[in-house]
PDB file of C-alpha atoms in Angstrom:
ATOM      1  CA  MET A   5       2.534 -21.141  -3.255  1.00 73.00           C
ATOM      2  CA  GLU A   6      -0.997 -21.417  -1.882  1.00 82.00           C
ATOM      3  CA  PRO A   7      -3.639 -19.648  -4.024  1.00 80.00           C
ATOM      4  CA  GLN A   8      -4.840 -17.434  -1.157  1.00 79.00           C
ATOM      5  CA  LYS A   9      -1.316 -16.283  -0.326  1.00 85.00           C
ATOM      6  CA  LEU A  10      -0.475 -15.544  -3.959  1.00 87.00           C
ATOM      7  CA  GLN A  11      -3.762 -13.699  -4.376  1.00 87.00           C
ATOM      8  CA  ASN A  12      -3.105 -11.494  -1.346  1.00 86.00           C
ATOM      9  CA  ILE A  13       0.443 -10.635  -2.430  1.00 92.00           C
ATOM     10  CA  LEU A  14      -0.703  -9.612  -5.914  1.00 93.00           C
ATOM     11  CA  ILE A  15      -3.594  -7.557  -4.544  1.00 93.00           C
ATOM     12  CA  VAL A  16      -1.264  -5.656  -2.215  1.00 93.00           C
ATOM     13  CA  CYS A  17       1.017  -4.958  -5.200  1.00 95.00           C
ATOM     14  CA  LEU A  18      -1.960  -3.656  -7.184  1.00 96.00           C
ATOM     15  CA  ILE A  19      -3.067  -1.352  -4.397  1.00 96.00           C
ATOM     16  CA  PHE A  20       0.400   0.110  -3.966  1.00 96.00           C
ATOM     17  CA  GLY A  21       0.848   0.405  -7.724  1.00 97.00           C
ATOM     18  CA  TYR A  22      -2.356   2.366  -8.252  1.00 98.00           C
ATOM     19  CA  ALA A  23      -1.698   4.469  -5.151  1.00 97.00           C
ATOM     20  CA  LEU A  24       1.730   5.335  -6.550  1.00 98.00           C
ATOM     21  CA  MET A  25       0.193   6.417  -9.866  1.00 97.00           C
ATOM     22  CA  GLU A  26      -2.370   8.562  -8.071  1.00 98.00           C
ATOM     23  CA  TRP A  27       0.482  10.269  -6.239  1.00 97.00           C
ATOM     24  CA  VAL A  28       2.936  10.581  -9.142  1.00 97.00           C
ATOM     25  CA  SER A  29       0.287  11.974 -11.461  1.00 97.00           C
ATOM     26  CA  ARG A  30      -0.708  14.474  -8.711  1.00 97.00           C
ATOM     27  CA  ARG A  31      -4.317  13.461  -9.236  1.00 97.00           C
ATOM     28  CA  TYR A  32      -4.647  12.460  -5.590  1.00 97.00           C
ATOM     29  CA  LYS A  33      -3.338  15.766  -4.265  1.00 96.00           C
ATOM     30  CA  ASP A  34      -5.341  17.833  -6.750  1.00 96.00           C
ATOM     31  CA  THR A  35      -8.706  16.046  -6.659  1.00 97.00           C
ATOM     32  CA  VAL A  36      -9.181  13.950  -3.507  1.00 97.00           C
ATOM     33  CA  THR A  37     -10.913  16.026  -0.841  1.00 96.00           C
ATOM     34  CA  ALA A  38     -11.491  13.345   1.790  1.00 97.00           C
ATOM     35  CA  ASN A  39     -12.096  14.318   5.406  1.00 97.00           C
ATOM     36  CA  GLY A  40     -11.939  12.293   8.616  1.00 97.00           C
ATOM     37  CA  ASN A  41     -15.478  11.033   8.165  1.00 97.00           C
ATOM     38  CA  ASP A  42     -14.577   9.655   4.722  1.00 98.00           C
ATOM     39  CA  THR A  43     -11.377   8.057   6.000  1.00 98.00           C
ATOM     40  CA  LYS A  44     -13.126   6.215   8.832  1.00 98.00           C
ATOM     41  CA  LEU A  45     -15.788   4.849   6.505  1.00 98.00           C
ATOM     42  CA  GLU A  46     -13.364   3.742   3.798  1.00 98.00           C
ATOM     43  CA  LEU A  47     -10.765   2.230   6.116  1.00 97.00           C
ATOM     44  CA  LEU A  48     -13.243   0.359   8.305  1.00 97.00           C
ATOM     45  CA  MET A  49     -15.202  -0.953   5.326  1.00 97.00           C
ATOM     46  CA  PHE A  50     -12.031  -2.210   3.641  1.00 96.00           C
ATOM     47  CA  LEU A  51     -10.906  -3.949   6.829  1.00 96.00           C
ATOM     48  CA  SER A  52     -14.359  -5.422   7.477  1.00 96.00           C
ATOM     49  CA  LEU A  53     -14.509  -6.853   3.966  1.00 94.00           C
ATOM     50  CA  LEU A  54     -11.096  -8.494   4.378  1.00 91.00           C
ATOM     51  CA  ALA A  55     -11.518  -9.626   7.971  1.00 93.00           C
ATOM     52  CA  ILE A  56     -15.242 -10.357   8.250  1.00 95.00           C
ATOM     53  CA  ALA A  57     -17.408 -10.478   5.122  1.00 94.00           C
ATOM     54  CA  GLN A  58     -15.175 -12.491   2.781  1.00 91.00           C
ATOM     55  CA  PRO A  59     -13.861 -14.949   5.425  1.00 92.00           C
ATOM     56  CA  ILE A  60     -17.393 -15.571   6.725  1.00 95.00           C
ATOM     57  CA  ALA A  61     -18.746 -16.208   3.222  1.00 94.00           C
ATOM     58  CA  LEU A  62     -15.931 -18.652   2.439  1.00 91.00           C
ATOM     59  CA  LEU A  63     -16.138 -20.367   5.826  1.00 93.00           C
ATOM     60  CA  VAL A  64     -19.917 -20.740   5.915  1.00 96.00           C
ATOM     61  CA  THR A  65     -20.210 -21.940   2.312  1.00 96.00           C
ATOM     62  CA  GLY A  66     -17.361 -24.369   2.924  1.00 94.00           C
ATOM     63  CA  LYS A  67     -19.084 -25.788   6.013  1.00 96.00           C
ATOM     64  CA  LEU A  68     -22.448 -26.013   4.259  1.00 96.00           C
ATOM     65  CA  CYS A  69     -20.938 -27.721   1.233  1.00 97.00           C
ATOM     66  CA  ALA A  70     -19.044 -30.167   3.447  1.00 96.00           C
ATOM     67  CA  TRP A  71     -22.355 -31.013   5.122  1.00 96.00           C
ATOM     68  CA  LEU A  72     -24.603 -31.115   2.045  1.00 95.00           C
ATOM     69  CA  ILE A  73     -22.222 -32.325  -0.677  1.00 96.00           C
ATOM     70  CA  PRO A  74     -19.198 -33.836   1.116  1.00 95.00           C
ATOM     71  CA  ASP A  75     -18.165 -35.930  -1.886  1.00 95.00           C
ATOM     72  CA  MET A  76     -17.886 -32.842  -4.134  1.00 96.00           C
ATOM     73  CA  ARG A  77     -14.897 -31.205  -2.432  1.00 96.00           C
ATOM     74  CA  GLY A  78     -12.420 -30.436  -5.220  1.00 96.00           C
ATOM     75  CA  ALA A  79     -14.564 -32.370  -7.706  1.00 96.00           C
ATOM     76  CA  TRP A  80     -14.224 -29.719 -10.413  1.00 97.00           C
ATOM     77  CA  ALA A  81     -10.518 -29.060  -9.900  1.00 96.00           C
ATOM     78  CA  ASN A  82      -9.621 -30.677 -13.224  1.00 96.00           C
ATOM     79  CA  TRP A  83     -11.976 -28.567 -15.286  1.00 96.00           C
ATOM     80  CA  PRO A  84     -10.248 -26.587 -18.061  1.00 97.00           C
ATOM     81  CA  VAL A  85      -9.388 -23.041 -17.018  1.00 96.00           C
ATOM     82  CA  TRP A  86     -11.668 -21.506 -19.650  1.00 96.00           C
ATOM     83  CA  ALA A  87     -14.658 -23.394 -18.218  1.00 97.00           C
ATOM     84  CA  MET A  88     -13.856 -22.251 -14.682  1.00 97.00           C
ATOM     85  CA  LEU A  89     -13.481 -18.644 -15.838  1.00 97.00           C
ATOM     86  CA  GLY A  90     -16.748 -18.807 -17.744  1.00 97.00           C
ATOM     87  CA  LEU A  91     -18.588 -20.023 -14.674  1.00 96.00           C
ATOM     88  CA  LEU A  92     -16.906 -17.381 -12.499  1.00 97.00           C
ATOM     89  CA  LEU A  93     -17.900 -14.614 -14.895  1.00 97.00           C
ATOM     90  CA  VAL A  94     -21.524 -15.684 -14.669  1.00 96.00           C
ATOM     91  CA  GLY A  95     -21.665 -16.814 -11.045  1.00 95.00           C
ATOM     92  CA  ASP A  96     -19.605 -13.952  -9.642  1.00 96.00           C
ATOM     93  CA  ASP A  97     -19.407 -11.018 -12.041  1.00 97.00           C
ATOM     94  CA  LEU A  98     -22.855 -11.172 -13.657  1.00 98.00           C
ATOM     95  CA  THR A  99     -24.516 -11.672 -10.282  1.00 97.00           C
ATOM     96  CA  GLN A 100     -22.545  -8.688  -8.953  1.00 97.00           C
ATOM     97  CA  TYR A 101     -23.768  -6.606 -11.880  1.00 98.00           C
ATOM     98  CA  LEU A 102     -27.344  -7.610 -11.019  1.00 98.00           C
ATOM     99  CA  TRP A 103     -26.769  -6.955  -7.302  1.00 98.00           C
ATOM    100  CA  HIS A 104     -25.240  -3.569  -8.095  1.00 98.00           C
ATOM    101  CA  ARG A 105     -28.167  -2.704 -10.364  1.00 98.00           C
ATOM    102  CA  ALA A 106     -30.666  -3.804  -7.718  1.00 97.00           C
ATOM    103  CA  SER A 107     -28.811  -1.641  -5.184  1.00 97.00           C
ATOM    104  CA  HIS A 108     -29.886   1.435  -7.108  1.00 96.00           C
ATOM    105  CA  THR A 109     -33.542   0.697  -6.319  1.00 95.00           C
ATOM    106  CA  PRO A 110     -35.185   2.337  -3.270  1.00 93.00           C
ATOM    107  CA  LEU A 111     -35.174  -0.876  -1.212  1.00 94.00           C
ATOM    108  CA  LEU A 112     -31.420  -1.566  -1.422  1.00 96.00           C
ATOM    109  CA  TRP A 113     -30.082   1.943  -2.082  1.00 96.00           C
ATOM    110  CA  PRO A 114     -29.241   2.560   1.621  1.00 96.00           C
ATOM    111  CA  LEU A 115     -26.772  -0.354   1.441  1.00 97.00           C
ATOM    112  CA  HIS A 116     -24.948   1.150  -1.539  1.00 97.00           C
ATOM    113  CA  ARG A 117     -25.405   4.868  -0.976  1.00 97.00           C
ATOM    114  CA  ALA A 118     -22.064   5.212   0.821  1.00 97.00           C
ATOM    115  CA  HIS A 119     -20.231   4.256  -2.355  1.00 98.00           C
ATOM    116  CA  HIS A 120     -21.667   7.287  -4.142  1.00 97.00           C
ATOM    117  CA  SER A 121     -21.378   9.784  -1.308  1.00 97.00           C
ATOM    118  CA  ALA A 122     -17.659  10.374  -1.924  1.00 97.00           C
ATOM    119  CA  GLU A 123     -17.098  13.680  -3.726  1.00 97.00           C
ATOM    120  CA  TYR A 124     -13.930  12.372  -5.357  1.00 98.00           C
ATOM    121  CA  MET A 125     -12.712   9.288  -7.195  1.00 98.00           C
ATOM    122  CA  SER A 126      -9.811   7.229  -5.918  1.00 98.00           C
ATOM    123  CA  ILE A 127      -8.908   3.618  -5.194  1.00 98.00           C
ATOM    124  CA  ARG A 128      -9.882   4.381  -1.608  1.00 97.00           C
ATOM    125  CA  VAL A 129     -13.527   4.586  -2.734  1.00 98.00           C
ATOM    126  CA  THR A 130     -13.551   1.092  -4.256  1.00 97.00           C
ATOM    127  CA  TYR A 131     -14.922  -0.779  -1.233  1.00 97.00           C
ATOM    128  CA  ARG A 132     -16.767   2.126   0.356  1.00 97.00           C
ATOM    129  CA  ASN A 133     -20.215   0.634   1.019  1.00 98.00           C
ATOM    130  CA  ASN A 134     -22.558  -0.380   3.780  1.00 98.00           C
ATOM    131  CA  PHE A 135     -21.406  -3.429   5.791  1.00 97.00           C
ATOM    132  CA  LEU A 136     -24.476  -5.426   4.720  1.00 97.00           C
ATOM    133  CA  TYR A 137     -23.842  -4.665   1.052  1.00 97.00           C
ATOM    134  CA  TYR A 138     -21.056  -7.246   1.003  1.00 96.00           C
ATOM    135  CA  MET A 139     -22.549  -9.623   3.546  1.00 96.00           C
ATOM    136  CA  LEU A 140     -25.601 -10.021   1.310  1.00 96.00           C
ATOM    137  CA  MET A 141     -23.790  -9.967  -2.045  1.00 96.00           C
ATOM    138  CA  PRO A 142     -24.735 -13.234  -3.842  1.00 95.00           C
ATOM    139  CA  GLY A 143     -21.473 -13.496  -5.788  1.00 93.00           C
ATOM    140  CA  LEU A 144     -19.391 -13.623  -2.623  1.00 93.00           C
ATOM    141  CA  TRP A 145     -21.277 -16.684  -1.410  1.00 95.00           C
ATOM    142  CA  ILE A 146     -21.330 -18.323  -4.837  1.00 96.00           C
ATOM    143  CA  ALA A 147     -17.553 -17.868  -5.017  1.00 93.00           C
ATOM    144  CA  GLY A 148     -17.269 -19.826  -1.782  1.00 94.00           C
ATOM    145  CA  ILE A 149     -18.991 -22.762  -3.472  1.00 96.00           C
ATOM    146  CA  PHE A 150     -16.605 -22.575  -6.429  1.00 96.00           C
ATOM    147  CA  VAL A 151     -13.604 -22.618  -4.098  1.00 94.00           C
ATOM    148  CA  TYR A 152     -15.001 -25.714  -2.384  1.00 96.00           C
ATOM    149  CA  LEU A 153     -15.457 -27.390  -5.763  1.00 97.00           C
ATOM    150  CA  GLY A 154     -11.787 -26.876  -6.595  1.00 96.00           C
ATOM    151  CA  PHE A 155     -11.426 -23.520  -8.366  1.00 95.00           C
ATOM    152  CA  GLY A 156      -8.641 -22.457  -5.959  1.00 92.00           C
ATOM    153  CA  MET A 157      -5.824 -21.118  -8.165  1.00 93.00           C
ATOM    154  CA  THR A 158      -8.099 -20.131 -11.029  1.00 95.00           C
ATOM    155  CA  TYR A 159     -10.309 -18.191  -8.631  1.00 95.00           C
ATOM    156  CA  ALA A 160      -7.264 -16.465  -7.116  1.00 94.00           C
ATOM    157  CA  ILE A 161      -6.058 -15.302 -10.550  1.00 95.00           C
ATOM    158  CA  TYR A 162      -9.580 -14.277 -11.569  1.00 96.00           C
ATOM    159  CA  ILE A 163      -9.961 -12.171  -8.423  1.00 95.00           C
ATOM    160  CA  VAL A 164      -6.611 -10.458  -8.984  1.00 96.00           C
ATOM    161  CA  VAL A 165      -7.604  -9.511 -12.548  1.00 97.00           C
ATOM    162  CA  LYS A 166     -11.026  -8.349 -11.381  1.00 97.00           C
ATOM    163  CA  ILE A 167      -9.585  -6.194  -8.611  1.00 97.00           C
ATOM    164  CA  ALA A 168      -7.055  -4.714 -11.049  1.00 97.00           C
ATOM    165  CA  VAL A 169      -9.942  -3.588 -13.265  1.00 98.00           C
ATOM    166  CA  ILE A 170     -12.126  -2.349 -10.408  1.00 98.00           C
ATOM    167  CA  LEU A 171      -9.324  -0.383  -8.752  1.00 98.00           C
ATOM    168  CA  GLY A 172      -8.430   1.076 -12.136  1.00 98.00           C
ATOM    169  CA  ALA A 173     -12.034   2.137 -12.751  1.00 98.00           C
ATOM    170  CA  HIS A 174     -12.122   4.092  -9.469  1.00 98.00           C
ATOM    171  CA  CYS A 175      -8.547   5.382  -9.583  1.00 98.00           C
ATOM    172  CA  ALA A 176      -7.938   9.129  -9.444  1.00 98.00           C
ATOM    173  CA  TRP A 177      -5.331   8.515 -12.159  1.00 97.00           C
ATOM    174  CA  ARG A 178      -7.464   8.166 -15.276  1.00 97.00           C
ATOM    175  CA  TRP A 179      -5.335   5.655 -17.162  1.00 97.00           C
ATOM    176  CA  ASP A 180      -7.631   5.481 -20.195  1.00 97.00           C
ATOM    177  CA  GLU A 181      -7.819   9.229 -20.861  1.00 97.00           C
ATOM    178  CA  PRO A 182      -4.544   9.635 -22.822  1.00 97.00           C
ATOM    179  CA  LEU A 183      -5.106   6.374 -24.713  1.00 97.00           C
ATOM    180  CA  TYR A 184      -8.265   7.710 -26.372  1.00 96.00           C
ATOM    181  CA  LYS A 185      -6.127  10.378 -28.068  1.00 95.00           C
ATOM    182  CA  ILE A 186      -3.807   7.898 -29.808  1.00 96.00           C
ATOM    183  CA  ARG A 187      -5.214   7.209 -33.271  1.00 96.00           C
ATOM    184  CA  ALA A 188      -3.528   3.805 -33.596  1.00 97.00           C
ATOM    185  CA  LEU A 189      -5.232   2.618 -30.399  1.00 96.00           C
ATOM    186  CA  ARG A 190      -8.769   3.585 -31.386  1.00 95.00           C
ATOM    187  CA  PRO A 191      -9.856   0.064 -32.462  1.00 96.00           C
ATOM    188  CA  LEU A 192      -8.365  -1.457 -29.328  1.00 97.00           C
ATOM    189  CA  MET A 193      -9.965   1.124 -27.027  1.00 97.00           C
ATOM    190  CA  TRP A 194     -13.326   0.674 -28.774  1.00 97.00           C
ATOM    191  CA  VAL A 195     -13.238  -3.009 -27.880  1.00 98.00           C
ATOM    192  CA  LEU A 196     -11.733  -2.497 -24.415  1.00 97.00           C
ATOM    193  CA  GLU A 197     -14.276   0.060 -23.195  1.00 97.00           C
ATOM    194  CA  ARG A 198     -17.093  -2.292 -24.225  1.00 97.00           C
ATOM    195  CA  THR A 199     -15.500  -5.280 -22.534  1.00 98.00           C
ATOM    196  CA  ILE A 200     -14.256  -4.105 -19.117  1.00 98.00           C
ATOM    197  CA  SER A 201     -15.021  -1.189 -16.820  1.00 98.00           C
ATOM    198  CA  THR A 202     -12.804   1.826 -17.457  1.00 98.00           C
ATOM    199  CA  PRO A 203     -12.432   5.106 -15.580  1.00 98.00           C
ATOM    200  CA  ALA A 204     -14.513   6.974 -18.176  1.00 98.00           C
ATOM    201  CA  THR A 205     -17.498   4.626 -17.988  1.00 98.00           C
ATOM    202  CA  HIS A 206     -17.340   4.148 -14.229  1.00 98.00           C
ATOM    203  CA  TRP A 207     -16.778   7.795 -13.362  1.00 98.00           C
ATOM    204  CA  ALA A 208     -19.963   8.486 -15.327  1.00 98.00           C
ATOM    205  CA  HIS A 209     -21.753   6.116 -12.950  1.00 98.00           C
ATOM    206  CA  HIS A 210     -20.539   8.211  -9.989  1.00 98.00           C
ATOM    207  CA  ALA A 211     -21.557  11.538 -11.559  1.00 97.00           C
ATOM    208  CA  ILE A 212     -23.641  13.913  -9.492  1.00 96.00           C
ATOM    209  CA  THR A 213     -25.950  14.608 -12.434  1.00 94.00           C
ATOM    210  CA  ASN A 214     -26.960  13.176 -15.802  1.00 94.00           C
ATOM    211  CA  ASP A 215     -27.827  16.606 -17.216  1.00 93.00           C
ATOM    212  CA  ASP A 216     -24.465  17.126 -18.912  1.00 93.00           C
ATOM    213  CA  GLY A 217     -24.848  14.066 -21.137  1.00 95.00           C
ATOM    214  CA  ILE A 218     -21.796  12.484 -19.489  1.00 97.00           C
ATOM    215  CA  GLY A 219     -23.156  11.294 -16.166  1.00 96.00           C
ATOM    216  CA  HIS A 220     -25.030   8.013 -16.080  1.00 96.00           C
ATOM    217  CA  TYR A 221     -25.630   7.061 -12.469  1.00 94.00           C
ATOM    218  CA  LYS A 222     -28.589   4.870 -13.436  1.00 92.00           C
ATOM    219  CA  GLY A 223     -26.397   2.646 -15.587  1.00 97.00           C
ATOM    220  CA  ASN A 224     -22.786   1.531 -16.167  1.00 98.00           C
ATOM    221  CA  PHE A 225     -23.153  -1.011 -13.361  1.00 98.00           C
ATOM    222  CA  GLY A 226     -20.441  -3.419 -14.549  1.00 97.00           C
ATOM    223  CA  ASN A 227     -17.615  -4.367 -12.189  1.00 96.00           C
ATOM    224  CA  LEU A 228     -15.097  -6.437 -14.116  1.00 97.00           C
ATOM    225  CA  MET A 229     -17.063  -6.863 -17.337  1.00 98.00           C
ATOM    226  CA  PHE A 230     -18.732  -3.823 -18.878  1.00 98.00           C
ATOM    227  CA  ILE A 231     -20.195  -6.104 -21.512  1.00 98.00           C
ATOM    228  CA  TRP A 232     -23.096  -6.845 -19.141  1.00 98.00           C
ATOM    229  CA  ASP A 233     -24.140  -3.195 -19.512  1.00 98.00           C
ATOM    230  CA  ILE A 234     -23.876  -3.491 -23.291  1.00 98.00           C
ATOM    231  CA  LEU A 235     -25.971  -6.659 -23.399  1.00 98.00           C
ATOM    232  CA  LEU A 236     -28.577  -5.529 -20.864  1.00 98.00           C
ATOM    233  CA  GLY A 237     -29.062  -1.977 -22.133  1.00 97.00           C
ATOM    234  CA  THR A 238     -27.526   0.055 -19.303  1.00 98.00           C
ATOM    235  CA  ALA A 239     -24.345   1.251 -21.041  1.00 98.00           C
ATOM    236  CA  HIS A 240     -23.417   4.865 -21.722  1.00 98.00           C
ATOM    237  CA  ILE A 241     -20.049   5.579 -23.368  1.00 98.00           C
ATOM    238  CA  THR A 242     -18.792   9.123 -23.990  1.00 97.00           C
ATOM    239  CA  ARG A 243     -15.030   8.918 -23.262  1.00 96.00           C
ATOM    240  CA  LYS A 244     -15.556  12.025 -21.151  1.00 97.00           C
ATOM    241  CA  PHE A 245     -15.472  12.534 -17.406  1.00 97.00           C
ATOM    242  CA  PRO A 246     -18.120  14.253 -15.265  1.00 97.00           C
ATOM    243  CA  ALA A 247     -17.232  17.604 -13.735  1.00 95.00           C
ATOM    244  CA  LYS A 248     -18.391  16.439 -10.305  1.00 96.00           C
ATOM    245  CA  VAL A 249     -19.140  13.177  -8.550  1.00 97.00           C
ATOM    246  CA  GLY A 250     -21.077  12.522  -5.364  1.00 96.00           C
ATOM    247  CA  LEU A 251     -24.632  13.064  -4.181  1.00 96.00           C
ATOM    248  CA  ILE A 252     -26.671  16.239  -4.421  1.00 93.00           C
ATOM    249  CA  ASP A 253     -28.389  15.729  -1.060  1.00 92.00           C
ATOM    250  CA  ASP A 254     -25.012  15.632   0.711  1.00 94.00           C
ATOM    251  CA  ARG A 255     -24.033  18.924  -0.881  1.00 93.00           C
ATOM    252  CA  LEU A 256     -27.316  20.502   0.183  1.00 91.00           C
ATOM    253  CA  PHE A 257     -27.777  19.056   3.672  1.00 92.00           C
ATOM    254  CA  GLY A 258     -24.307  17.954   4.749  1.00 93.00           C
ATOM    255  CA  GLN A 259     -22.509  14.633   4.702  1.00 95.00           C
ATOM    256  CA  GLU A 260     -23.978  11.641   6.519  1.00 97.00           C
ATOM    257  CA  ARG A 261     -21.906  10.346   9.425  1.00 97.00           C
ATOM    258  CA  TRP A 262     -19.692   7.347   8.673  1.00 97.00           C
ATOM    259  CA  TYR A 263     -21.477   5.035  11.110  1.00 97.00           C
ATOM    260  CA  HIS A 264     -24.883   5.792   9.560  1.00 97.00           C
ATOM    261  CA  GLN A 265     -23.491   4.956   6.128  1.00 98.00           C
ATOM    262  CA  MET A 266     -21.672   1.830   7.250  1.00 98.00           C
ATOM    263  CA  PHE A 267     -24.102   0.380   9.783  1.00 98.00           C
ATOM    264  CA  TYR A 268     -27.581   1.314   8.553  1.00 97.00           C
ATOM    265  CA  PRO A 269     -30.183   0.082   9.580  1.00 97.00           C
ATOM    266  CA  PHE A 270     -28.597  -0.463  13.009  1.00 97.00           C
ATOM    267  CA  PHE A 271     -27.742   3.247  13.179  1.00 97.00           C
ATOM    268  CA  GLN A 272     -30.133   5.624  11.467  1.00 96.00           C
ATOM    269  CA  SER A 273     -29.677   9.210  10.387  1.00 95.00           C
ATOM    270  CA  ARG A 274     -31.747  12.144  11.610  1.00 92.00           C
ATOM    271  CA  ARG A 275     -30.783  14.334   8.696  1.00 91.00           C
ATOM    272  CA  GLU A 276     -33.389  15.974   6.499  1.00 82.00           C
ATOM    273  CA  HIS A 277     -33.864  14.179   3.169  1.00 87.00           C
ATOM    274  CA  THR A 278     -32.076  10.958   4.004  1.00 93.00           C
ATOM    275  CA  ALA A 279     -32.380   7.389   2.803  1.00 94.00           C
ATOM    276  CA  LEU A 280     -30.619   6.184   5.957  1.00 96.00           C
ATOM    277  CA  LYS A 281     -33.656   5.915   8.202  1.00 94.00           C
ATOM    278  CA  PHE A 282     -36.837   3.874   8.043  1.00 92.00           C
ATOM    279  CA  GLY A 283     -39.337   5.698   5.878  1.00 88.00           C
ATOM    280  CA  GLY A 284     -36.714   8.206   4.765  1.00 85.00           C
ATOM    281  CA  ARG A 285     -36.315   9.392   1.207  1.00 82.00           C
ATOM    282  CA  PRO A 286     -33.292  10.905  -0.548  1.00 76.00           C
ATOM    283  CA  TYR A 287     -33.472  14.370  -2.033  1.00 74.00           C
ATOM    284  CA  ASP A 288     -35.023  14.450  -5.505  1.00 65.00           C
ATOM    285  CA  ASP A 289     -32.161  15.597  -7.729  1.00 52.00           C
ATOM    286  CA  SER A 290     -34.632  17.086 -10.214  1.00 52.00           C
ATOM    287  CA  GLN A 291     -35.293  19.803  -7.611  1.00 50.00           C
ATOM    288  CA  ALA A 292     -31.629  20.664  -7.164  1.00 48.00           C
ATOM    289  CA  PRO A 293     -30.504  24.216  -7.934  1.00 45.00           C
ATOM    290  CA  THR A 294     -28.320  24.412 -11.023  1.00 40.00           C
ATOM    291  CA  SER A 295     -25.408  25.741  -8.981  1.00 37.00           C
ATOM    292  CA  THR A 296     -25.117  22.478  -7.075  1.00 37.00           C
ATOM    293  CA  VAL A 297     -24.586  20.263 -10.088  1.00 37.00           C
ATOM    294  CA  THR A 298     -22.455  22.193 -12.539  1.00 32.00           C
ATOM    295  CA  SER A 299     -18.744  22.748 -12.664  1.00 32.00           C
ATOM    296  CA  THR A 300     -17.335  25.810 -10.902  1.00 27.00           C
TER     297      THR A 300
END
């Protein structure tokens, strides 16, 4: 079976599997409060990533490589799997960590803000971002080079594992929560939560506030590997989950429209306290009333 076809089949199975667990556990029904605006943003971003951003990155890098290094097509196909995975972890996952971290700076925040504007956690949030967030993501383009060099099947398996972790980190079904309570699993969970992203560490990144000691929206940037946060000093591990996720300015001034979130800077918001217009600034969460950030 072709790597791309196998990859797509496994990804579809993962999505349905996590969706089933969200439903069976009742977490989706009890916690996901999405409206039509959320659905349009999440659905269109997911489709645009699959149909536009990823294909363009693979196509363009393939064409450029064929032009600049025509003799290198498939040249690394016989590398050992561990070497390919090591290069993918650095070239794709570490660069995505750095891109994600940079996207929390004022310059790039408008391209990532949509991901944090959801007031719930679910697999549907996973690819909720601005369209340019993925078009400009370095790892997506670097991956195209690796595919050209012959990483085909290894890359497909790597992506499936990565998506399994990322979907799990956003899932409304918090798969790690009961495992922390099993004494025999404590050593394993200690290692696991420092190696890959888990719901506890990633939900903290989506928290609406850091004041409770659980939220950590200025850290926990890891996608597949949480170890980047450990090594680069941005990790915060509590094994607890924030009472609320989302953005304070949305709660105070109303949700941004889906097309402003997805297509900024081509469409710009007129809302008060917005990052989605030239010269705009988000609301300073230090000024937020206590009632907007604590559990009810």
